[in-house]
Short mmCIF file of C-alpha atoms and ligand atoms in Angstrom, two decimals:
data_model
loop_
_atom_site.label_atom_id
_atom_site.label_comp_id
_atom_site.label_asym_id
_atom_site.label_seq_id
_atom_site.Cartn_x
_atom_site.Cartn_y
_atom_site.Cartn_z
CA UNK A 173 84.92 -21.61 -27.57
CA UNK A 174 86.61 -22.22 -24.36
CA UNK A 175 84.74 -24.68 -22.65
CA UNK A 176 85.95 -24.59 -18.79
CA UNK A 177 84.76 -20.58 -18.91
CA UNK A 178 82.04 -21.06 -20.23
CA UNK A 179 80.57 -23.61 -17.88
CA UNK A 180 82.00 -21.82 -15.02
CA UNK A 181 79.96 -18.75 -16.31
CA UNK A 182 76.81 -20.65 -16.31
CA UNK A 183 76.70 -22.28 -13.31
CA UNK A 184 79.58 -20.51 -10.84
CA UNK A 185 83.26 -21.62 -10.61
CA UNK A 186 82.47 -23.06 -7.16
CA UNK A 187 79.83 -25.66 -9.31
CA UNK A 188 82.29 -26.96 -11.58
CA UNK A 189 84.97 -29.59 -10.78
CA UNK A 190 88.14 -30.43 -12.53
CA UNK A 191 90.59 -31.77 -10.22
CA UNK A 192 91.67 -35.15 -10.71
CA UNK A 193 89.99 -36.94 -7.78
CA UNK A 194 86.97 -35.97 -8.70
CA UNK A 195 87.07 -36.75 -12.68
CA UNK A 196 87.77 -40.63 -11.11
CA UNK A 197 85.07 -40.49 -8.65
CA UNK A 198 82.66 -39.10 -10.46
CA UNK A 199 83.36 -41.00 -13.77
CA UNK A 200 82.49 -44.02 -13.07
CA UNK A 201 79.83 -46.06 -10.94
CA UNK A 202 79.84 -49.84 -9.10
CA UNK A 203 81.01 -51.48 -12.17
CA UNK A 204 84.52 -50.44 -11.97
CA UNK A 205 84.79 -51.48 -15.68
CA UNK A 206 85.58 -48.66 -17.27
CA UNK A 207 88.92 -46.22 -16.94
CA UNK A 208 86.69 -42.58 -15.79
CA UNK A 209 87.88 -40.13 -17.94
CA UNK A 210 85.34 -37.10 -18.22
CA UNK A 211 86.61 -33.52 -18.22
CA UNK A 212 84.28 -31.67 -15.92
CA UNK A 213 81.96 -32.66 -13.40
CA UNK A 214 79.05 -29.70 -13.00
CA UNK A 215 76.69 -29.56 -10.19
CA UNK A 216 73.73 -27.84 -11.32
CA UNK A 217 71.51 -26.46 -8.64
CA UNK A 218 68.40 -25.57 -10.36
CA UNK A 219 66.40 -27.29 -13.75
CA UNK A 220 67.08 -23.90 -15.46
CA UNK A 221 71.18 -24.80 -14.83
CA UNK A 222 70.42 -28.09 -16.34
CA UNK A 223 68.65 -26.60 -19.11
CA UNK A 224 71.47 -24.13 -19.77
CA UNK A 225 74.05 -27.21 -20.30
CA UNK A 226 72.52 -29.10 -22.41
CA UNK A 227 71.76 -26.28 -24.72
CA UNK A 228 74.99 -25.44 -24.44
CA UNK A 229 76.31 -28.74 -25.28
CA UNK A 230 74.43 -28.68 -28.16
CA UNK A 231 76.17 -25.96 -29.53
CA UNK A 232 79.31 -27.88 -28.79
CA UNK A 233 78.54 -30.98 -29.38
CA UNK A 234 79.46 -32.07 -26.03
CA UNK A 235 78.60 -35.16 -24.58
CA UNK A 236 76.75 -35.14 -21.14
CA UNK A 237 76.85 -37.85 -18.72
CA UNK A 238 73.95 -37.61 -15.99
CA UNK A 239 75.33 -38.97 -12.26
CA UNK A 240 73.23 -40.02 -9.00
CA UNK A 241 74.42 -42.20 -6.16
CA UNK A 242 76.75 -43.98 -9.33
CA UNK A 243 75.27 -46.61 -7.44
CA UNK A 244 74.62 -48.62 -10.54
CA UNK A 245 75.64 -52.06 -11.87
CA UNK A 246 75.63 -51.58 -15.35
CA UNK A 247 77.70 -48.61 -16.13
CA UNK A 248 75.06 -46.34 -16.84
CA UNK A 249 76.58 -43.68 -14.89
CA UNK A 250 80.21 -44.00 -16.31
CA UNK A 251 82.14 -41.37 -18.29
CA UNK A 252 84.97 -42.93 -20.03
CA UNK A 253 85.31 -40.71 -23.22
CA UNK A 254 86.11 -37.18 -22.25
CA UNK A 255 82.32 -36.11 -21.37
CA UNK A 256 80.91 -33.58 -18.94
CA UNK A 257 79.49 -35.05 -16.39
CA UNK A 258 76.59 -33.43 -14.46
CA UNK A 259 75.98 -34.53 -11.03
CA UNK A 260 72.63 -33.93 -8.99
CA UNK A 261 74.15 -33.57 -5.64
CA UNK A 262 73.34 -30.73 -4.99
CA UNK A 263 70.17 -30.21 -6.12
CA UNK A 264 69.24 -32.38 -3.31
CA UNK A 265 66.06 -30.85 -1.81
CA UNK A 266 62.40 -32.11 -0.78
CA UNK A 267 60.43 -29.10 -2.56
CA UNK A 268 57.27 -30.04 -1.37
CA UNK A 269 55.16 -32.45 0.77
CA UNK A 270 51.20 -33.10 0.37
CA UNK A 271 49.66 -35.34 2.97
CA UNK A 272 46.21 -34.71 1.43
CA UNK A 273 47.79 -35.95 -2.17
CA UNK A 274 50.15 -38.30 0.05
CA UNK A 275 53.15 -37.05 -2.39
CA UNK A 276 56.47 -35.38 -2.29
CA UNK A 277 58.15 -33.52 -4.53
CA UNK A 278 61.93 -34.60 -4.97
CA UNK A 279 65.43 -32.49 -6.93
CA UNK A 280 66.27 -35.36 -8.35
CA UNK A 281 69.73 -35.65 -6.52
CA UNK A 282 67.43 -36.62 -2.89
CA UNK A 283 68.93 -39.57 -1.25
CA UNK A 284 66.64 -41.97 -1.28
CA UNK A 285 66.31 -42.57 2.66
CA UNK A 286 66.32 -39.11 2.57
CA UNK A 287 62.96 -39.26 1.14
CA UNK A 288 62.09 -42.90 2.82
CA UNK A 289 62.50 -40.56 6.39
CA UNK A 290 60.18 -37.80 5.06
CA UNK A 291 57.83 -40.58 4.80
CA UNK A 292 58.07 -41.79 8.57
CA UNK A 293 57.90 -38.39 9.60
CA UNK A 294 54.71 -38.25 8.34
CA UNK A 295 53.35 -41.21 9.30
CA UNK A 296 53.44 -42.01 5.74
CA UNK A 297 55.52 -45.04 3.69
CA UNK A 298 57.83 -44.89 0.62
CA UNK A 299 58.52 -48.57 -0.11
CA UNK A 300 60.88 -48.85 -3.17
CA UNK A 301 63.71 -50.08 -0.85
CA UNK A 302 67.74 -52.11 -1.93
CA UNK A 303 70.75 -51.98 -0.14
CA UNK A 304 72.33 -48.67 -2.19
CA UNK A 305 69.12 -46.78 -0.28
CA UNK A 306 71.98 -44.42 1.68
CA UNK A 307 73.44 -43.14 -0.87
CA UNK A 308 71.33 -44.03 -4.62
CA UNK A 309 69.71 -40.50 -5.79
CA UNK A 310 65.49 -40.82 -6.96
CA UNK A 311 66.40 -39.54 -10.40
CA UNK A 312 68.81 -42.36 -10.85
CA UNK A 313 66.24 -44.46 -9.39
CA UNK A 314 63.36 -43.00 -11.66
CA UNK A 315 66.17 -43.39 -14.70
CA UNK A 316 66.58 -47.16 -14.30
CA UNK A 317 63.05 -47.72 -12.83
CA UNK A 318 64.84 -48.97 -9.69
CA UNK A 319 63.26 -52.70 -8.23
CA UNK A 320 64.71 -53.55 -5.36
CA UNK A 321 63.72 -55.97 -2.29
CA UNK A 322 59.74 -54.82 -2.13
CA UNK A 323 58.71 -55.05 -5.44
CA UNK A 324 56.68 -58.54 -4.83
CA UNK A 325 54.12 -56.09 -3.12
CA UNK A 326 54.62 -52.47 -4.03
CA UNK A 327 56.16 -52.75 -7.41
CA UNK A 328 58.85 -50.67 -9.54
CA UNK A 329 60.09 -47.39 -9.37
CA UNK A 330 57.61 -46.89 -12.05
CA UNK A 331 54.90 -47.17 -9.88
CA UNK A 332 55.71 -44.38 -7.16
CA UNK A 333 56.15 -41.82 -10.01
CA UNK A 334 53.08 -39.11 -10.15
CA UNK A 335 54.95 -36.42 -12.13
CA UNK A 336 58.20 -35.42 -13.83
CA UNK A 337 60.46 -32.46 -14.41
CA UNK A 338 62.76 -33.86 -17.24
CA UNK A 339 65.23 -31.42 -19.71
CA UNK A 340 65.45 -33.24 -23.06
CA UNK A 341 68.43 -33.47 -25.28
CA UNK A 342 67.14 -30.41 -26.84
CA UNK A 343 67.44 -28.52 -23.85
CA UNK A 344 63.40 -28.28 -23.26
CA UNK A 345 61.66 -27.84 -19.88
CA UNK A 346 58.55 -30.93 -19.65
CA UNK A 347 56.60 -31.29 -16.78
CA UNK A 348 55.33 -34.65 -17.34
CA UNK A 349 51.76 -35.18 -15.54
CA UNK A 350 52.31 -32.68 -12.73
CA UNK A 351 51.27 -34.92 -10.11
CA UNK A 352 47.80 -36.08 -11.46
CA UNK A 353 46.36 -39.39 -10.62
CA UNK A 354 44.36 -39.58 -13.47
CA UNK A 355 45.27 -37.99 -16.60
CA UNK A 356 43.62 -39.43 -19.64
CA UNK A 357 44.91 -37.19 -22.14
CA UNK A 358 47.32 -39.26 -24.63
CA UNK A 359 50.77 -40.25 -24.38
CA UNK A 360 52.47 -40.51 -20.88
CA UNK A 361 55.48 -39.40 -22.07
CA UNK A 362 56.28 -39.35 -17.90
CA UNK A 363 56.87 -43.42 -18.52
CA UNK A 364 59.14 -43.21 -21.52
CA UNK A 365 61.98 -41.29 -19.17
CA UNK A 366 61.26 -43.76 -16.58
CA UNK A 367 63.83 -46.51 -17.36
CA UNK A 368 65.58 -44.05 -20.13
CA UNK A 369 68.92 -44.08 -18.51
CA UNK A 370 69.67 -40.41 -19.10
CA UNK A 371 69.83 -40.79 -22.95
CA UNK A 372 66.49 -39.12 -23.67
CA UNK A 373 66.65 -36.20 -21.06
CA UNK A 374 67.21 -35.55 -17.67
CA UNK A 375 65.18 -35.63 -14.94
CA UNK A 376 65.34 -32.75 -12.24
CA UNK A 377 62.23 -33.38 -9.85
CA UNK A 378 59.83 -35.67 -9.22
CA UNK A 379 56.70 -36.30 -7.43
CA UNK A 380 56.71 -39.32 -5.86
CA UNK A 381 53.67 -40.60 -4.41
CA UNK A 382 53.70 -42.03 -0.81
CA UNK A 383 51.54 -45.03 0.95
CA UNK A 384 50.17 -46.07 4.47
CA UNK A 385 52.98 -47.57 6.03
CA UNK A 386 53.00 -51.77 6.85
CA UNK A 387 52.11 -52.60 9.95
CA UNK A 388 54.23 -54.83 11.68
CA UNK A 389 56.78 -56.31 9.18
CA UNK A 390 57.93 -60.07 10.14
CA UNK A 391 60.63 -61.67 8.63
CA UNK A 392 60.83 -65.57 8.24
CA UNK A 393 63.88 -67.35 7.14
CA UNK A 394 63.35 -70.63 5.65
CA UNK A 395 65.80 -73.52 4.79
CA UNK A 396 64.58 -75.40 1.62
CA UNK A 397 65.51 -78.58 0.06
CA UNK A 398 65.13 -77.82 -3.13
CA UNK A 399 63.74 -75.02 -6.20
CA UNK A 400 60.73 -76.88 -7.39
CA UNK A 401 60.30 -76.61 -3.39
CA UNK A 402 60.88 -73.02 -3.44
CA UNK A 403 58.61 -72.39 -5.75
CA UNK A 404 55.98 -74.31 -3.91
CA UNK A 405 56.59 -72.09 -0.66
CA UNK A 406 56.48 -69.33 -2.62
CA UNK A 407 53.26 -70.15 -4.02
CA UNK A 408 52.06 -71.40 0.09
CA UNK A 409 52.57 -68.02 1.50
CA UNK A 410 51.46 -66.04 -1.40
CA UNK A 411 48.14 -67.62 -0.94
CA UNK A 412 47.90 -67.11 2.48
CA UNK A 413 49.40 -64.00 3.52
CA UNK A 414 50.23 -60.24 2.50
CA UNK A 415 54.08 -60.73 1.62
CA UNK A 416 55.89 -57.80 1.15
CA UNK A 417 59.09 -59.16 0.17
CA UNK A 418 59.45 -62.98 -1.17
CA UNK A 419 63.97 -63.22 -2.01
CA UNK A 420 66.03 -66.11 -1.68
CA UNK A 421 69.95 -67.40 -1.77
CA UNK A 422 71.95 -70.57 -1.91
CA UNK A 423 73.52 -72.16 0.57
CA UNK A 424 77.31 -71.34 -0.69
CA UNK A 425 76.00 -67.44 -1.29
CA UNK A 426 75.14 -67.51 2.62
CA UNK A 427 78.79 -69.33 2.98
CA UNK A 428 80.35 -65.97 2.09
CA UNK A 429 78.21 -63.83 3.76
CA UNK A 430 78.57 -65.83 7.48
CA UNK A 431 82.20 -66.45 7.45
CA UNK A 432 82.98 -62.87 5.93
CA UNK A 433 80.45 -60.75 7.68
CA UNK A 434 80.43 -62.52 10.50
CA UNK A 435 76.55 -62.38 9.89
CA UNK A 436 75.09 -65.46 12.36
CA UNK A 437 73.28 -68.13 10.71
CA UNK A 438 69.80 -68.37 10.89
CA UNK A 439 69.56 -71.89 12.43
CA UNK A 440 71.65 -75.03 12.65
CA UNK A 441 70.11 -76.88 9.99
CA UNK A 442 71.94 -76.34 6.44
CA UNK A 443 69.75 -76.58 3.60
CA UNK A 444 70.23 -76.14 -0.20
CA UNK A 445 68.73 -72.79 -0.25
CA UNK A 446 66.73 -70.62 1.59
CA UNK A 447 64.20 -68.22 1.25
CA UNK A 448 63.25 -64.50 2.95
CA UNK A 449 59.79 -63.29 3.60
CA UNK A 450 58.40 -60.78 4.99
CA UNK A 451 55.12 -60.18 5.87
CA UNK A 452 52.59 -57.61 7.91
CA UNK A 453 51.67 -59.20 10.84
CA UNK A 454 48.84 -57.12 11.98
CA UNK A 455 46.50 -59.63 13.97
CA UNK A 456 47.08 -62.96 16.01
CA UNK A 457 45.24 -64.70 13.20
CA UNK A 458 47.59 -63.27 10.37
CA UNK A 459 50.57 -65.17 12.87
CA UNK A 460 48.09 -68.25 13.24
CA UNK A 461 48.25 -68.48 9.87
CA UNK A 462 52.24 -67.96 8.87
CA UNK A 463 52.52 -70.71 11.63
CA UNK A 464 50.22 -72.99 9.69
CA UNK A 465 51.36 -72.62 5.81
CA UNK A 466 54.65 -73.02 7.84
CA UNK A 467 54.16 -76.58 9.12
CA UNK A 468 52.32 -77.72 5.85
CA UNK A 469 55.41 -76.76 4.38
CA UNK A 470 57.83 -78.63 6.87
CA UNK A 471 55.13 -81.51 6.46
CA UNK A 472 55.49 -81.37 2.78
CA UNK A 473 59.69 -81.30 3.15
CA UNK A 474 59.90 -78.21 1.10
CA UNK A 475 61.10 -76.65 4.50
CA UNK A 476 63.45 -78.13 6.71
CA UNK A 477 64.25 -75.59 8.83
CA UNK A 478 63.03 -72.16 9.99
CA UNK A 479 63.33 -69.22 12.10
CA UNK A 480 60.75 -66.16 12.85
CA UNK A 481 61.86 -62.43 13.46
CA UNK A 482 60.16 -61.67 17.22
CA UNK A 483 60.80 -57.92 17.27
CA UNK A 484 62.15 -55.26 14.61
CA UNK A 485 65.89 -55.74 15.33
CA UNK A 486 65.70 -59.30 14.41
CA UNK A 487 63.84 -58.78 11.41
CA UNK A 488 66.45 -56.30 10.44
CA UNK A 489 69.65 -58.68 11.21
CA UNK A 490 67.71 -61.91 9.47
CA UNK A 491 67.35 -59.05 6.31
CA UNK A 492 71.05 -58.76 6.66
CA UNK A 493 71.83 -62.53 5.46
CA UNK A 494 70.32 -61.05 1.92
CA UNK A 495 71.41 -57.12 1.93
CA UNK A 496 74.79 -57.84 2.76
CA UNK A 497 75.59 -60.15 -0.15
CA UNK A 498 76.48 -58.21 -3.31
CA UNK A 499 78.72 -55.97 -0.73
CA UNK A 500 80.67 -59.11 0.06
CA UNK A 501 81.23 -60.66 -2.95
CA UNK A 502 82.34 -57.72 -4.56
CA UNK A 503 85.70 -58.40 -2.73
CA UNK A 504 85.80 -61.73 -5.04
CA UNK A 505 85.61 -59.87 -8.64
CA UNK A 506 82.46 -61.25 -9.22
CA UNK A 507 81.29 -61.55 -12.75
CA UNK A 508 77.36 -60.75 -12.69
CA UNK A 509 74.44 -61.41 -14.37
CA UNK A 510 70.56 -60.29 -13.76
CA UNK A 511 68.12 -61.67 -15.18
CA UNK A 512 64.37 -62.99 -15.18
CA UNK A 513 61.94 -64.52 -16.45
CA UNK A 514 58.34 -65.55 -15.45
CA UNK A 515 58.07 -66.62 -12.41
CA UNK A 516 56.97 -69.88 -12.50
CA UNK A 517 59.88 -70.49 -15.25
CA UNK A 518 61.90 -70.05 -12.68
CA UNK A 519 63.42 -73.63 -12.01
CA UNK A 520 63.85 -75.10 -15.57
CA UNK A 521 65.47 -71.64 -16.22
CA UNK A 522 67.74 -71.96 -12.85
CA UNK A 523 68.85 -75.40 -13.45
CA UNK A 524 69.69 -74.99 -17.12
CA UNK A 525 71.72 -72.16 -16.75
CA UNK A 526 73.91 -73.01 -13.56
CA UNK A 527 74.25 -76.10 -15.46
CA UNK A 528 75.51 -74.25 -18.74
CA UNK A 529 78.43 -72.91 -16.51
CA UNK A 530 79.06 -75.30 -14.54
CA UNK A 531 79.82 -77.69 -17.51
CA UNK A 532 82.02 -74.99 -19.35
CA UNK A 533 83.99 -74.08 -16.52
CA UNK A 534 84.76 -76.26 -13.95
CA UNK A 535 86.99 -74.43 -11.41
CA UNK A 536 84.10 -71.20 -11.81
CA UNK A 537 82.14 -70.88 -8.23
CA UNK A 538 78.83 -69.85 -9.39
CA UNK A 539 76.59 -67.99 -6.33
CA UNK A 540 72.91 -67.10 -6.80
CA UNK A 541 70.62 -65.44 -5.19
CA UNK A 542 68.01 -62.64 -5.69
CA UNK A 543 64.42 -61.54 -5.86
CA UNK A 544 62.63 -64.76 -6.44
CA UNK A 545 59.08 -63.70 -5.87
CA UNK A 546 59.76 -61.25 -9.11
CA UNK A 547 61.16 -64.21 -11.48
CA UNK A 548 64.53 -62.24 -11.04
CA UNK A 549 67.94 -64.05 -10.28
CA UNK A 550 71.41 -62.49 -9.55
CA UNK A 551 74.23 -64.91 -11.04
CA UNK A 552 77.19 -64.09 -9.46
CA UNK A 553 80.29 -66.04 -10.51
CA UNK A 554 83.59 -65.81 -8.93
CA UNK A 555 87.00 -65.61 -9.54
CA UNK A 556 89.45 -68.50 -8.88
CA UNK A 557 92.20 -66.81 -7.18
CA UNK A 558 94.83 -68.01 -9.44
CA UNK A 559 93.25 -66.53 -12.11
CA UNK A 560 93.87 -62.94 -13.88
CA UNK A 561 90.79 -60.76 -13.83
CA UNK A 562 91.23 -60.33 -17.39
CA UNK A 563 91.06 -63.95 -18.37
CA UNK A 564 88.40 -64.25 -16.34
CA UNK A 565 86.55 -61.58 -17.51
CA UNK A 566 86.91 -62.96 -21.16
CA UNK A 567 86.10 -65.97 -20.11
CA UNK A 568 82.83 -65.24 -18.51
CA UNK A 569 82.08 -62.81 -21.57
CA UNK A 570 82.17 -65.67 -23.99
CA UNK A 571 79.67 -67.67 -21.99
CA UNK A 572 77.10 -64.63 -22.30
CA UNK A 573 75.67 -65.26 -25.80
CA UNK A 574 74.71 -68.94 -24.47
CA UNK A 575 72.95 -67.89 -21.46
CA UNK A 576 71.08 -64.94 -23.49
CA UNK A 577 70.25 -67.38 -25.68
CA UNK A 578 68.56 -69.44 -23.25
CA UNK A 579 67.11 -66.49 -21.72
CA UNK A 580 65.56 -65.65 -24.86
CA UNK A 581 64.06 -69.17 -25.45
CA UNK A 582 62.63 -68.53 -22.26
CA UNK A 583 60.99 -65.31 -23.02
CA UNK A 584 62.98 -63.58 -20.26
CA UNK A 585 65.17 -60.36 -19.94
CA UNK A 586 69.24 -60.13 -19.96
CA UNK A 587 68.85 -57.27 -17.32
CA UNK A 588 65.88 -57.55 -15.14
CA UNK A 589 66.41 -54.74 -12.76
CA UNK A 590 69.75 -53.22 -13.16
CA UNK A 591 69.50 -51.31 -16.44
CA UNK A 592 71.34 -51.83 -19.87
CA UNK A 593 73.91 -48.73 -19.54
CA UNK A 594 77.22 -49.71 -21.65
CA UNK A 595 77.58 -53.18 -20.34
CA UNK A 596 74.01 -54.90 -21.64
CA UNK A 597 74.17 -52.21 -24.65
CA UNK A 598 75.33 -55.25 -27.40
CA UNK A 599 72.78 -57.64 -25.78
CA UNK A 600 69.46 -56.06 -26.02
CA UNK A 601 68.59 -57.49 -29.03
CA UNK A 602 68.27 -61.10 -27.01
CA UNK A 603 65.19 -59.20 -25.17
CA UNK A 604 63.85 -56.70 -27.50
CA UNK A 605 62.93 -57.02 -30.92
CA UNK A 606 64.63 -55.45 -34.24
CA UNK A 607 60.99 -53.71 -34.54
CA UNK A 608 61.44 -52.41 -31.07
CA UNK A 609 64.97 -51.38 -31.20
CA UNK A 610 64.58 -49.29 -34.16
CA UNK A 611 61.49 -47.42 -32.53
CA UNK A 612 64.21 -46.43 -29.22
CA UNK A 613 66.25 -45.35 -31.94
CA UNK A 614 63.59 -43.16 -33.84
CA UNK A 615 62.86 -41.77 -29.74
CA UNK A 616 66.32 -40.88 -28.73
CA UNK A 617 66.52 -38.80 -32.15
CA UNK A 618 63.54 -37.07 -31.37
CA UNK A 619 64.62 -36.26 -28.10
CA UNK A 620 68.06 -35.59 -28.67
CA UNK A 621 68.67 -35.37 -32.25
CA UNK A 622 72.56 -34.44 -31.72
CA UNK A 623 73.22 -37.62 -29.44
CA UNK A 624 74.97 -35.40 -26.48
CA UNK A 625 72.66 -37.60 -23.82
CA UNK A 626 74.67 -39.91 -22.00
CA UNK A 627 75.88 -41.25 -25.51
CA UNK A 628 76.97 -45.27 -26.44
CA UNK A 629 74.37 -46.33 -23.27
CA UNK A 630 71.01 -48.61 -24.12
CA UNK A 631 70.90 -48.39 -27.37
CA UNK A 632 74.03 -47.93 -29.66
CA UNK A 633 72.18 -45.12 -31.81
C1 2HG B 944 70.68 -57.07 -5.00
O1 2HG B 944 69.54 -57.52 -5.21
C2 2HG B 944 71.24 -56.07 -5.97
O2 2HG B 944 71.32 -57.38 -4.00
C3 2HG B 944 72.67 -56.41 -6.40
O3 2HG B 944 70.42 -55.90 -7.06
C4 2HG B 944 72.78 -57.70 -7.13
O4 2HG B 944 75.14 -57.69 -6.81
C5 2HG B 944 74.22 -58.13 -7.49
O5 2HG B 944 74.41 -58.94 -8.40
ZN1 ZN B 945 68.57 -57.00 -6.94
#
């Protein structure tokens, strides 16, 4: 069978692309890692055009990609091996809103500011919030259980999910807990395509449930001397106030990010690291007492600097010295890593493994930063300008199985937040058992018993 006709008869010529520009754009995500090379992109509008693909694919065996924002960091999105990929764009739509449920009801290709506005319209909050908000899509969110700068307060994607319209690789309709609070009646399947990355189904709406929004928010920056002194502070204003977002960076990370983004500095002082809070600063007392843990803390000499957000556009341009960073050190090829483990593992973990590189490979500038008050660090290493990407690459590759297996001696995970797609695929096993692998295995065959499902990502089945 002819396959261009027949996916222009079901879904409309004007919903399928072919043209060269678009096989690149659409074939890849933020990894850059991979040559694109799909043959199609379709733009279903409806579940019922989803559902017609993939049963058509089946026939075929045709391999489906499923694309969002391609917003993604571990090439979860990309379509390398002649693969149709189907892109939610344009099922972008807010179905439904429910103030009395406090839920909305997303297409899965809905921006997620798009969705973060219909919130503030309504006097409402949707808090799962990272840099990629413009332009990420909810069902890639919901597919890699999106984390993201809030998630010291509000949690995961996971969390904001109260139902799920998902076609599986067989090319059935589910609608997974239809919006329910409680629903005690077995298996939530709803939570096993949360974090599925496309290879069990796809997902074509969602409701997401919405919150009372923060009053207030007030950002501190912090300059600290050192991480067992991070944690400390960490632990300080934990104790004493509602943080909604606890991240941090070194001092050479907020190098880049000043003399690049022009971004000012927070204060004179320059300090090893630094950390970001925010907080809801609803009554004078709340500030009373973020002044006080503060000067315990410069009493202490965990802090040794700090500076205080006074209005909304400062908190926003102090949130800047962190948002802006992966942007600009993707002009330095960086070679990334994300990982976690418990929180208060955090410094033994940290010291070991910048120490692991740093002994291997001298000339390497390693950067970190990330969400601290999860147990999750971004590793960021850079390039030495003399040297070819592709040396670099392989040399940064051959590190990998020492700091997975440090991670793994440290009960922690080789991707904490950005998903497994084709670059973590070979490294599960240092986070998941052999038990546990061969049960995702046994699930994807279930759900897609002829493999068309974004194929070769998570789990090499
Ligand atoms: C962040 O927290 C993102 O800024 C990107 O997860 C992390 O670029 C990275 O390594
Ligand atoms: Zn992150």
């Amino acid at each position: 069978m002819k396959l261009l006709p027949k996916l222009t008869e079901l879904l409309g010529t004007e919903n399928i692309l072919t043209d060269s520009d678009s096989l690149k754009r659409y074939g890849c995500d933020w990894t850059k890692t991979h040559q694109p090379d799909p043959i199609a992109i379709a733009f279903p509008k409806t579940t019922e055009h989803v559902q017609a693909l993939v049963k058509f694919a089946n026939t075929q065996e045709l391999a489906l990609v499923p694309s969002g924002g391609r917003t993604g960091l571990s090439g979860g999105a990309v379509a390398a091996n002649k693969e149709v990929v189907v892109a939610f764009d344009r099922m972008n739509k807010i179905i439904d809103f429910n103030a009395t449920d406090r839920s909305a009801t997303c297409q899965a290709g809905v921006i997620t500011q798009q969705l973060q506005q219909l919130a503030k319209d309504n006097h409402l909050y949707y808090p799962v919030n990272f840099a990629s908000s413009g332009s990420s899509q909810i069902g890639g969110n919901i597919a890699t259980n999106a984390g993201g700068i809030k998630v010291v307060r509000y949690g995961l994607t996971r969390n904001w999910v109260l139902g799920l319209k998902v076609v599986t690789g067989n090319g059935e309709i589910l609608d997974l807990n239809k919006g329910l609070v409680k629903n005690a009646t077995g298996y939530d399947l709803r939570h096993l395509f949360i974090g599925s990355e496309g290879t069990l189904g796809f997902i074509t709406e969602a409701t997401m449930r919405l919150t009372k929004p923060p009053k207030n928010l007030t950002v501190m920056v912090l300059g600290i001397s050192n991480i067992d002194a991070l944690m400390k502070v960490f632990e300080a204003f934990q104790n004493t106030l509602d943080l909604t977002a606890f991240e941090c960076f070194s001092d050479r990370t907020l190098h880049y990010v000043h003399t690049d983004k022009g971004i000012p500095l927070p204060f004179d002082t320059r300090t090893p690291y630094y950390a970001l809070l925010e907080f809801e600063n609803d009554s004078e007392q709340r500030e009373k007492e973020a002044f006080k843990t503060f000067d315990n803390c410069i009493q202490k000499e965990w802090v040794l600097d700090g500076a205080m957000s006074q209005s909304e556009s400062q908190a926003q341009s102090l949130w800047r010295l962190r948002e802006d960073i992966s942007e600009t050190l993707s002009a330095y090829t960086p070679y990334k890593n994300d990982l976690s483990v418990k929180i208060s593992v955090i410094p033994e973990y940290l010291e070991a493994v910048v120490q692991l590189i740093t002994e291997n490979y001298t000339e390497f500038e390693v950067l970190w930063y990330g969400h601290i008050g999860d147990g999750n660090i971004h590793l960021n290493i850079l390039k030495p300008e003399n040297m070819e990407a592709d040396e670099f690459f392989k040399q940064c590759k051959s590190l990998n199985p020492r700091i997975f297996q440090l991670t793994q001696t440290m009960n922690g995970s080789v991707s904490a937040e950005h998903g497994v797609g084709l670059l973590k695929r070979d490294d599960i096993s240092y986070s998941r058992s052999k038990e546990e692998i061969a049960i995702m295995k046994e699930l994807k065959s279930i759900f897609d018993p002829n493999g068309i499902m974004n194929p070769g990502k998570l789990i090499n089945a």
